[in-house]
């Protein structure tokens, strides 16, 4: 049994009813003044909503956003330049050290026995350091070192997060 | 003014012609602004939120996969930003967001002196301001932006059936208020 309620009338307005239901609704509407009244009111609401007012932004809206974007792009490119220059400096220093070591090794190429002794000395030093580290690595010490490291990581993370937030705040303050 | 499609404009912006983004702004600013005003009920705040939305969209253009229309994608940003703003302001929106089955009662606190002017159109416009944000946004997208229920469901990330229910309930609520405030004779 179909009832002429708001739901069915709304679907009638939107053309969502199948043919059989549509015929029944039409039949019911013929005999129901209350149904016709309800339908007319819903149709009026539907047509009035079609005349809905639009709101308009201020005149310089587009200009404001575009200038904000341009400033942001400038900041990003400045940051990129900074990172690039710092990385370049580090790269140059590393290249300089490698080439220095290379030149030194070429100059000392004749004294191979001396080199072997030096290498042995270095290996001994490394072995001593690793054995002393091994002695230090008791469960108690590991937990202490772990706690210190965790604390350090948390503090670093917090500072990094704060720094990011401050940077974002500064960006959003840009006119 | 260049006559480009949204996709062409986006491609151009991605290639480095940032000034072309102004074309997208000009195209969608008033439509998105209307949606925001109807949700936030405040023009100044809406303009501020809209600026934020355009900046967000610009920064996320690389994430736009062209699986949907730009308008749908952008409206989703606008709608979600408005919801975030509303919850940040601690308005009691949780009840509206929880379920479509929740009922709302459209209380007309419309000034009776204005009602005496017997202008049904103005009355309806005023009543829309009283609709909850979710309902007002559906009405705005459906009637002002001529979006289909499918598109609106993509924006609001809900089912098409829910959108239809919201639409029908809004119409019924407005109809009830018109009858209650004796506008029937004028309209019929």
mmCIF file of C-alpha atoms in Angstrom:
data_model
loop_
_atom_site.group_PDB
_atom_site.id
_atom_site.type_symbol
_atom_site.label_atom_id
_atom_site.label_comp_id
_atom_site.label_asym_id
_atom_site.label_seq_id
_atom_site.Cartn_x
_atom_site.Cartn_y
_atom_site.Cartn_z
ATOM 1 C CA UNK A 1 0.000 0.000 0.000
ATOM 2 C CA UNK A 2 1.484 3.323 -1.029
ATOM 3 C CA UNK A 3 1.081 6.306 1.234
ATOM 4 C CA UNK A 4 1.399 9.860 -0.021
ATOM 5 C CA UNK A 5 4.083 10.862 2.451
ATOM 6 C CA UNK A 6 6.975 13.310 1.999
ATOM 7 C CA UNK A 7 9.400 10.591 1.040
ATOM 8 C CA UNK A 8 7.352 9.246 -1.861
ATOM 9 C CA UNK A 9 6.445 12.767 -3.021
ATOM 10 C CA UNK A 10 10.084 13.838 -2.979
ATOM 11 C CA UNK A 11 10.988 10.804 -5.057
ATOM 12 C CA UNK A 12 8.075 11.693 -7.371
ATOM 13 C CA UNK A 13 9.516 15.200 -7.845
ATOM 14 C CA UNK A 14 12.988 13.812 -8.555
ATOM 15 C CA UNK A 15 11.585 11.291 -11.067
ATOM 16 C CA UNK A 16 12.915 8.320 -9.115
ATOM 17 C CA UNK A 17 9.720 6.239 -9.058
ATOM 18 C CA UNK A 18 9.276 3.194 -11.262
ATOM 19 C CA UNK A 19 6.362 3.210 -13.706
ATOM 20 C CA UNK A 20 4.042 1.048 -11.557
ATOM 21 C CA UNK A 21 4.559 3.192 -8.425
ATOM 22 C CA UNK A 22 4.283 6.351 -10.478
ATOM 23 C CA UNK A 23 0.856 5.290 -11.801
ATOM 24 C CA UNK A 24 -0.330 4.467 -8.295
ATOM 25 C CA UNK A 25 0.874 7.787 -6.931
ATOM 26 C CA UNK A 26 -0.869 9.659 -9.759
ATOM 27 C CA UNK A 27 -4.056 7.765 -9.006
ATOM 28 C CA UNK A 28 -3.796 8.572 -5.293
ATOM 29 C CA UNK A 29 -3.103 12.235 -6.008
ATOM 30 C CA UNK A 30 -6.294 12.507 -8.061
ATOM 31 C CA UNK A 31 -8.349 11.526 -5.037
ATOM 32 C CA UNK A 32 -6.391 13.273 -2.277
ATOM 33 C CA UNK A 33 -6.547 17.022 -1.842
ATOM 34 C CA UNK A 34 -4.144 16.855 1.109
ATOM 35 C CA UNK A 35 -1.699 14.901 -1.052
ATOM 36 C CA UNK A 36 -1.923 17.458 -3.863
ATOM 37 C CA UNK A 37 -1.354 20.287 -1.378
ATOM 38 C CA UNK A 38 1.707 18.563 0.069
ATOM 39 C CA UNK A 39 3.072 17.914 -3.426
ATOM 40 C CA UNK A 40 2.519 21.534 -4.524
ATOM 41 C CA UNK A 41 4.314 22.826 -1.449
ATOM 42 C CA UNK A 42 7.262 20.503 -2.013
ATOM 43 C CA UNK A 43 7.396 21.525 -5.680
ATOM 44 C CA UNK A 44 7.390 25.185 -4.670
ATOM 45 C CA UNK A 45 10.212 24.584 -2.219
ATOM 46 C CA UNK A 46 12.082 22.727 -4.975
ATOM 47 C CA UNK A 47 11.639 25.602 -7.426
ATOM 48 C CA UNK A 48 12.513 28.268 -4.816
ATOM 49 C CA UNK A 49 15.708 26.388 -3.957
ATOM 50 C CA UNK A 50 16.587 26.573 -7.638
ATOM 51 C CA UNK A 51 16.793 30.362 -7.230
ATOM 52 C CA UNK A 52 19.284 30.107 -4.402
ATOM 53 C CA UNK A 53 21.482 33.194 -3.912
ATOM 54 C CA UNK A 54 25.188 32.934 -4.600
ATOM 55 C CA UNK A 55 27.743 34.692 -2.397
ATOM 56 C CA UNK A 56 30.711 36.598 -3.814
ATOM 57 C CA UNK A 57 34.215 36.933 -2.429
ATOM 58 C CA UNK A 58 35.963 40.301 -2.154
ATOM 59 C CA UNK A 59 37.357 41.825 -5.362
ATOM 60 C CA UNK A 60 41.046 41.271 -4.624
ATOM 61 C CA UNK A 61 40.599 37.664 -3.485
ATOM 62 C CA UNK A 62 42.468 36.059 -6.398
ATOM 63 C CA UNK A 63 45.265 38.618 -6.178
ATOM 64 C CA UNK A 64 45.721 37.954 -2.433
ATOM 65 C CA UNK A 65 46.047 34.197 -2.949
ATOM 66 C CA UNK A 66 48.389 34.529 -5.912
ATOM 67 C CA UNK A 67 50.699 36.869 -3.974
ATOM 68 C CA UNK A 68 50.692 34.416 -1.051
ATOM 69 C CA UNK A 69 51.614 31.610 -3.428
ATOM 70 C CA UNK A 70 54.425 33.627 -5.000
ATOM 71 C CA UNK A 71 55.888 34.419 -1.575
ATOM 72 C CA UNK A 72 55.676 30.777 -0.589
ATOM 73 C CA UNK A 73 57.396 29.665 -3.781
ATOM 74 C CA UNK A 74 60.190 32.190 -3.101
ATOM 75 C CA UNK A 75 60.656 30.835 0.446
ATOM 76 C CA UNK A 76 60.812 27.245 -0.864
ATOM 77 C CA UNK A 77 63.373 28.144 -3.525
ATOM 78 C CA UNK A 78 65.446 29.993 -0.896
ATOM 79 C CA UNK A 79 65.348 26.893 1.313
ATOM 80 C CA UNK A 80 66.388 24.712 -1.614
ATOM 81 C CA UNK A 81 69.279 27.060 -2.396
ATOM 82 C CA UNK A 82 70.399 26.924 1.247
ATOM 83 C CA UNK A 83 70.320 23.111 1.350
ATOM 84 C CA UNK A 84 72.093 22.935 -2.001
ATOM 85 C CA UNK A 85 74.898 25.306 -0.901
ATOM 86 C CA UNK A 86 75.450 23.483 2.410
ATOM 87 C CA UNK A 87 75.538 20.098 0.659
ATOM 88 C CA UNK A 88 77.944 21.461 -1.963
ATOM 89 C CA UNK A 89 80.320 22.741 0.727
ATOM 90 C CA UNK A 90 80.287 19.345 2.473
ATOM 91 C CA UNK A 91 80.817 17.548 -0.809
ATOM 92 C CA UNK A 92 83.781 19.759 -1.669
ATOM 93 C CA UNK A 93 85.339 19.159 1.762
ATOM 94 C CA UNK A 94 84.882 15.380 1.434
ATOM 95 C CA UNK A 95 86.367 15.421 -2.073
ATOM 96 C CA UNK A 96 89.307 17.455 -0.781
ATOM 97 C CA UNK A 97 89.974 14.969 2.056
ATOM 98 C CA UNK A 98 89.741 11.970 -0.285
ATOM 99 C CA UNK A 99 92.105 13.517 -2.810
ATOM 100 C CA UNK A 100 94.547 14.498 -0.015
ATOM 101 C CA UNK A 101 94.542 10.914 1.316
ATOM 102 C CA UNK A 102 94.999 9.613 -2.200
ATOM 103 C CA UNK A 103 98.003 11.855 -2.817
ATOM 104 C CA UNK A 104 99.549 10.918 0.556
ATOM 105 C CA UNK A 105 99.107 7.186 -0.167
ATOM 106 C CA UNK A 106 100.740 7.593 -3.588
ATOM 107 C CA UNK A 107 103.725 9.425 -2.037
ATOM 108 C CA UNK A 108 104.179 6.706 0.594
ATOM 109 C CA UNK A 109 103.738 3.840 -1.828
ATOM 110 C CA UNK A 110 107.464 2.865 -1.574
ATOM 111 C CA UNK A 111 107.471 2.213 2.142
ATOM 112 C CA UNK A 112 105.129 -0.767 2.169
ATOM 113 C CA UNK A 113 106.581 -2.457 5.320
ATOM 114 C CA UNK A 114 106.085 0.760 7.234
ATOM 115 C CA UNK A 115 102.484 0.897 6.008
ATOM 116 C CA UNK A 116 101.821 -2.646 7.195
ATOM 117 C CA UNK A 117 103.093 -1.780 10.648
ATOM 118 C CA UNK A 118 100.874 1.290 10.744
ATOM 119 C CA UNK A 119 97.865 -0.768 9.678
ATOM 120 C CA UNK A 120 98.657 -3.334 12.393
ATOM 121 C CA UNK A 121 98.792 -0.554 14.953
ATOM 122 C CA UNK A 122 95.402 0.769 13.832
ATOM 123 C CA UNK A 123 93.896 -2.718 13.963
ATOM 124 C CA UNK A 124 95.243 -3.172 17.503
ATOM 125 C CA UNK A 125 93.751 0.144 18.591
ATOM 126 C CA UNK A 126 90.381 -0.798 17.105
ATOM 127 C CA UNK A 127 90.532 -4.232 18.811
ATOM 128 C CA UNK A 128 91.322 -2.570 22.175
ATOM 129 C CA UNK A 129 88.454 -0.112 21.804
ATOM 130 C CA UNK A 130 86.002 -2.872 20.822
ATOM 131 C CA UNK A 131 87.043 -5.064 23.783
ATOM 132 C CA UNK A 132 86.565 -2.158 26.206
ATOM 133 C CA UNK A 133 83.150 -1.483 24.654
ATOM 134 C CA UNK A 134 82.332 -5.166 25.086
ATOM 135 C CA UNK A 135 83.212 -4.915 28.779
ATOM 136 C CA UNK A 136 80.992 -1.854 29.132
ATOM 137 C CA UNK A 137 78.016 -3.597 27.517
ATOM 138 C CA UNK A 138 76.547 -5.192 30.611
ATOM 139 C CA UNK A 139 72.709 -5.363 30.717
ATOM 140 C CA UNK A 140 72.598 -2.555 33.276
ATOM 141 C CA UNK A 141 74.812 -0.282 31.182
ATOM 142 C CA UNK A 142 72.822 -1.087 28.039
ATOM 143 C CA UNK A 143 69.577 -0.037 29.717
ATOM 144 C CA UNK A 144 71.181 3.202 30.964
ATOM 145 C CA UNK A 145 72.611 4.001 27.525
ATOM 146 C CA UNK A 146 69.268 3.081 25.938
ATOM 147 C CA UNK A 147 67.390 5.412 28.287
ATOM 148 C CA UNK A 148 69.800 8.264 27.546
ATOM 149 C CA UNK A 149 69.495 7.657 23.810
ATOM 150 C CA UNK A 150 65.676 7.478 23.975
ATOM 151 C CA UNK A 151 65.563 10.688 25.982
ATOM 152 C CA UNK A 152 67.846 12.335 23.457
ATOM 153 C CA UNK A 153 65.679 11.134 20.557
ATOM 154 C CA UNK A 154 62.484 12.388 22.248
ATOM 155 C CA UNK A 155 64.017 15.809 22.944
ATOM 156 C CA UNK A 156 65.379 16.034 19.394
ATOM 157 C CA UNK A 157 62.011 14.971 17.970
ATOM 158 C CA UNK A 158 60.177 17.545 20.073
ATOM 159 C CA UNK A 159 62.561 20.315 19.042
ATOM 160 C CA UNK A 160 62.264 19.283 15.393
ATOM 161 C CA UNK A 161 58.442 19.246 15.632
ATOM 162 C CA UNK A 162 58.406 22.661 17.344
ATOM 163 C CA UNK A 163 60.707 24.037 14.684
ATOM 164 C CA UNK A 164 58.419 22.750 11.918
ATOM 165 C CA UNK A 165 55.353 24.187 13.653
ATOM 166 C CA UNK A 166 57.019 27.560 14.087
ATOM 167 C CA UNK A 167 58.007 27.571 10.411
ATOM 168 C CA UNK A 168 54.438 26.741 9.387
ATOM 169 C CA UNK A 169 53.088 29.476 11.654
ATOM 170 C CA UNK A 170 55.493 31.973 10.106
ATOM 171 C CA UNK A 171 54.402 30.897 6.626
ATOM 172 C CA UNK A 172 50.739 31.306 7.465
ATOM 173 C CA UNK A 173 51.416 34.805 8.811
ATOM 174 C CA UNK A 174 52.645 35.892 5.403
ATOM 175 C CA UNK A 175 50.201 38.454 4.050
ATOM 176 C CA UNK B 1 41.086 35.211 -20.452
ATOM 177 C CA UNK B 2 42.391 31.834 -21.578
ATOM 178 C CA UNK B 3 39.741 29.266 -22.447
ATOM 179 C CA UNK B 4 41.250 26.125 -20.935
ATOM 180 C CA UNK B 5 39.741 23.072 -19.274
ATOM 181 C CA UNK B 6 40.520 22.358 -15.634
ATOM 182 C CA UNK B 7 42.905 19.558 -16.598
ATOM 183 C CA UNK B 8 44.768 21.796 -19.064
ATOM 184 C CA UNK B 9 45.116 24.492 -16.400
ATOM 185 C CA UNK B 10 46.410 21.961 -13.850
ATOM 186 C CA UNK B 11 48.937 20.576 -16.338
ATOM 187 C CA UNK B 12 50.094 24.097 -17.087
ATOM 188 C CA UNK B 13 50.488 24.893 -13.362
ATOM 189 C CA UNK B 14 52.407 21.657 -12.830
ATOM 190 C CA UNK B 15 54.743 22.646 -15.677
ATOM 191 C CA UNK B 16 55.591 25.821 -13.770
ATOM 192 C CA UNK B 17 53.050 28.375 -15.049
ATOM 193 C CA UNK B 18 51.829 29.205 -11.576
ATOM 194 C CA UNK B 19 49.972 32.286 -12.748
ATOM 195 C CA UNK B 20 47.481 29.963 -14.508
ATOM 196 C CA UNK B 21 46.268 28.867 -11.093
ATOM 197 C CA UNK B 22 44.447 32.214 -10.966
ATOM 198 C CA UNK B 23 42.122 30.825 -13.673
ATOM 199 C CA UNK B 24 41.067 28.000 -11.384
ATOM 200 C CA UNK B 25 40.619 30.403 -8.488
ATOM 201 C CA UNK B 26 38.407 32.693 -10.564
ATOM 202 C CA UNK B 27 36.353 29.749 -11.754
ATOM 203 C CA UNK B 28 35.586 28.219 -8.368
ATOM 204 C CA UNK B 29 35.948 31.007 -5.807
ATOM 205 C CA UNK B 30 32.300 32.122 -5.652
ATOM 206 C CA UNK B 31 30.825 28.619 -5.782
ATOM 207 C CA UNK B 32 33.110 27.360 -3.034
ATOM 208 C CA UNK B 33 32.532 30.564 -1.080
ATOM 209 C CA UNK B 34 28.754 30.036 -1.184
ATOM 210 C CA UNK B 35 29.209 26.519 0.130
ATOM 211 C CA UNK B 36 31.424 27.749 2.956
ATOM 212 C CA UNK B 37 29.100 30.603 3.925
ATOM 213 C CA UNK B 38 26.204 28.146 4.129
ATOM 214 C CA UNK B 39 28.257 25.802 6.294
ATOM 215 C CA UNK B 40 30.077 28.268 8.531
ATOM 216 C CA UNK B 41 27.347 30.966 8.561
ATOM 217 C CA UNK B 42 29.994 33.696 8.511
ATOM 218 C CA UNK B 43 31.320 35.483 5.410
ATOM 219 C CA UNK B 44 34.630 36.739 6.811
ATOM 220 C CA UNK B 45 35.549 33.375 8.257
ATOM 221 C CA UNK B 46 34.483 31.670 5.024
ATOM 222 C CA UNK B 47 36.801 33.856 2.957
ATOM 223 C CA UNK B 48 39.689 33.063 5.255
ATOM 224 C CA UNK B 49 38.942 29.324 5.053
ATOM 225 C CA UNK B 50 38.622 29.543 1.275
ATOM 226 C CA UNK B 51 42.090 31.099 0.976
ATOM 227 C CA UNK B 52 43.403 28.222 3.028
ATOM 228 C CA UNK B 53 41.611 25.735 0.743
ATOM 229 C CA UNK B 54 43.094 27.215 -2.441
ATOM 230 C CA UNK B 55 46.588 27.109 -0.904
ATOM 231 C CA UNK B 56 46.041 23.503 0.204
ATOM 232 C CA UNK B 57 44.812 22.550 -3.260
ATOM 233 C CA UNK B 58 47.834 24.209 -4.882
ATOM 234 C CA UNK B 59 50.224 22.319 -2.606
ATOM 235 C CA UNK B 60 48.415 19.035 -3.284
ATOM 236 C CA UNK B 61 48.034 19.389 -7.058
ATOM 237 C CA UNK B 62 50.559 16.579 -7.526
ATOM 238 C CA UNK B 63 48.209 14.286 -5.584
ATOM 239 C CA UNK B 64 45.309 15.046 -7.931
ATOM 240 C CA UNK B 65 45.091 11.853 -9.981
ATOM 241 C CA UNK B 66 42.384 13.033 -12.366
ATOM 242 C CA UNK B 67 40.205 10.066 -11.359
ATOM 243 C CA UNK B 68 37.456 12.535 -10.534
ATOM 244 C CA UNK B 69 36.683 16.048 -11.706
ATOM 245 C CA UNK B 70 38.825 18.842 -10.264
ATOM 246 C CA UNK B 71 35.642 20.446 -8.919
ATOM 247 C CA UNK B 72 34.764 17.300 -6.924
ATOM 248 C CA UNK B 73 38.306 17.015 -5.593
ATOM 249 C CA UNK B 74 38.435 20.697 -4.677
ATOM 250 C CA UNK B 75 34.964 20.652 -3.084
ATOM 251 C CA UNK B 76 36.104 17.739 -0.921
ATOM 252 C CA UNK B 77 38.985 19.881 0.339
ATOM 253 C CA UNK B 78 36.577 22.764 1.005
ATOM 254 C CA UNK B 79 34.003 20.564 2.730
ATOM 255 C CA UNK B 80 36.561 18.817 4.948
ATOM 256 C CA UNK B 81 38.291 22.078 5.835
ATOM 257 C CA UNK B 82 34.951 23.569 6.829
ATOM 258 C CA UNK B 83 34.202 20.551 9.012
ATOM 259 C CA UNK B 84 37.606 20.846 10.656
ATOM 260 C CA UNK B 85 36.972 24.519 11.295
ATOM 261 C CA UNK B 86 33.578 23.770 12.763
ATOM 262 C CA UNK B 87 34.907 21.123 15.115
ATOM 263 C CA UNK B 88 37.815 23.362 16.057
ATOM 264 C CA UNK B 89 35.290 25.960 17.114
ATOM 265 C CA UNK B 90 33.680 23.274 19.225
ATOM 266 C CA UNK B 91 30.330 23.701 17.681
ATOM 267 C CA UNK B 92 28.144 20.740 18.425
ATOM 268 C CA UNK B 93 28.560 19.113 15.076
ATOM 269 C CA UNK B 94 29.291 15.593 16.292
ATOM 270 C CA UNK B 95 25.613 14.724 16.336
ATOM 271 C CA UNK B 96 25.199 15.830 12.735
ATOM 272 C CA UNK B 97 28.231 13.912 11.579
ATOM 273 C CA UNK B 98 27.454 10.678 13.364
ATOM 274 C CA UNK B 99 24.500 9.425 11.387
ATOM 275 C CA UNK B 100 22.049 10.437 8.774
ATOM 276 C CA UNK B 101 19.321 8.850 10.859
ATOM 277 C CA UNK B 102 19.655 11.609 13.419
ATOM 278 C CA UNK B 103 16.769 13.989 13.199
ATOM 279 C CA UNK B 104 17.057 17.711 13.157
ATOM 280 C CA UNK B 105 14.330 20.116 13.892
ATOM 281 C CA UNK B 106 14.356 23.265 11.841
ATOM 282 C CA UNK B 107 13.398 25.851 14.394
ATOM 283 C CA UNK B 108 12.431 29.088 12.781
ATOM 284 C CA UNK B 109 13.860 31.888 14.886
ATOM 285 C CA UNK B 110 13.143 34.108 11.925
ATOM 286 C CA UNK B 111 12.236 37.665 12.835
ATOM 287 C CA UNK B 112 8.453 37.850 12.700
ATOM 288 C CA UNK B 113 8.518 41.421 11.399
ATOM 289 C CA UNK B 114 10.393 40.169 8.342
ATOM 290 C CA UNK B 115 7.966 37.305 8.035
ATOM 291 C CA UNK B 116 5.186 39.832 7.812
ATOM 292 C CA UNK B 117 6.592 40.963 4.502
ATOM 293 C CA UNK B 118 5.165 37.708 3.185
ATOM 294 C CA UNK B 119 8.086 37.086 0.866
ATOM 295 C CA UNK B 120 8.351 33.318 0.669
ATOM 296 C CA UNK B 121 11.622 33.395 -1.296
ATOM 297 C CA UNK B 122 13.331 35.504 1.347
ATOM 298 C CA UNK B 123 11.841 33.318 4.013
ATOM 299 C CA UNK B 124 13.281 30.186 2.395
ATOM 300 C CA UNK B 125 16.702 31.815 1.971
ATOM 301 C CA UNK B 126 16.605 32.710 5.646
ATOM 302 C CA UNK B 127 15.539 29.211 6.615
ATOM 303 C CA UNK B 128 18.486 27.717 4.728
ATOM 304 C CA UNK B 129 20.766 29.689 7.035
ATOM 305 C CA UNK B 130 19.223 27.724 9.884
ATOM 306 C CA UNK B 131 19.894 24.336 8.312
ATOM 307 C CA UNK B 132 22.680 22.270 9.904
ATOM 308 C CA UNK B 133 25.979 22.504 7.920
ATOM 309 C CA UNK B 134 25.639 19.059 6.356
ATOM 310 C CA UNK B 135 22.126 19.752 5.079
ATOM 311 C CA UNK B 136 22.982 23.263 3.914
ATOM 312 C CA UNK B 137 25.986 21.979 1.985
ATOM 313 C CA UNK B 138 23.909 19.347 0.161
ATOM 314 C CA UNK B 139 21.278 21.955 -0.756
ATOM 315 C CA UNK B 140 23.998 24.327 -1.969
ATOM 316 C CA UNK B 141 25.789 21.755 -4.115
ATOM 317 C CA UNK B 142 22.596 20.311 -5.565
ATOM 318 C CA UNK B 143 20.758 23.523 -6.398
ATOM 319 C CA UNK B 144 23.435 26.188 -6.800
ATOM 320 C CA UNK B 145 26.216 24.111 -8.330
ATOM 321 C CA UNK B 146 23.912 21.710 -10.167
ATOM 322 C CA UNK B 147 25.907 18.755 -8.913
ATOM 323 C CA UNK B 148 24.418 15.259 -9.119
ATOM 324 C CA UNK B 149 23.806 13.176 -6.003
ATOM 325 C CA UNK B 150 26.727 10.957 -7.088
ATOM 326 C CA UNK B 151 29.102 13.910 -7.233
ATOM 327 C CA UNK B 152 27.899 15.201 -3.865
ATOM 328 C CA UNK B 153 28.365 11.748 -2.354
ATOM 329 C CA UNK B 154 31.969 11.774 -3.621
ATOM 330 C CA UNK B 155 32.571 15.160 -2.049
ATOM 331 C CA UNK B 156 31.031 14.206 1.279
ATOM 332 C CA UNK B 157 32.374 10.661 1.165
ATOM 333 C CA UNK B 158 29.030 9.081 1.906
ATOM 334 C CA UNK B 159 26.490 7.023 -0.009
ATOM 335 C CA UNK B 160 24.176 8.398 -2.690
ATOM 336 C CA UNK B 161 21.224 7.135 -0.631
ATOM 337 C CA UNK B 162 22.337 9.292 2.308
ATOM 338 C CA UNK B 163 22.569 12.337 0.091
ATOM 339 C CA UNK B 164 19.032 11.748 -1.191
ATOM 340 C CA UNK B 165 17.742 11.353 2.353
ATOM 341 C CA UNK B 166 19.408 14.630 3.367
ATOM 342 C CA UNK B 167 17.972 16.373 0.308
ATOM 343 C CA UNK B 168 14.460 15.087 0.924
ATOM 344 C CA UNK B 169 14.554 15.864 4.637
ATOM 345 C CA UNK B 170 15.733 19.391 3.951
ATOM 346 C CA UNK B 171 12.906 19.985 1.478
ATOM 347 C CA UNK B 172 10.350 18.520 3.860
ATOM 348 C CA UNK B 173 11.645 20.629 6.745
ATOM 349 C CA UNK B 174 11.446 23.778 4.616
ATOM 350 C CA UNK B 175 7.950 22.859 3.421
ATOM 351 C CA UNK B 176 6.786 22.312 7.018
ATOM 352 C CA UNK B 177 8.122 25.716 8.022
ATOM 353 C CA UNK B 178 6.394 27.401 5.086
ATOM 354 C CA UNK B 179 3.088 25.833 6.058
ATOM 355 C CA UNK B 180 3.626 26.647 9.726
ATOM 356 C CA UNK B 181 4.310 30.299 8.896
ATOM 357 C CA UNK B 182 1.300 30.630 6.577
ATOM 358 C CA UNK B 183 3.152 30.987 3.289
ATOM 359 C CA UNK B 184 1.051 28.309 1.601
ATOM 360 C CA UNK B 185 -1.495 30.731 0.166
ATOM 361 C CA UNK B 186 1.163 32.969 -1.328
ATOM 362 C CA UNK B 187 2.990 30.088 -2.960
ATOM 363 C CA UNK B 188 -0.021 28.248 -4.350
#
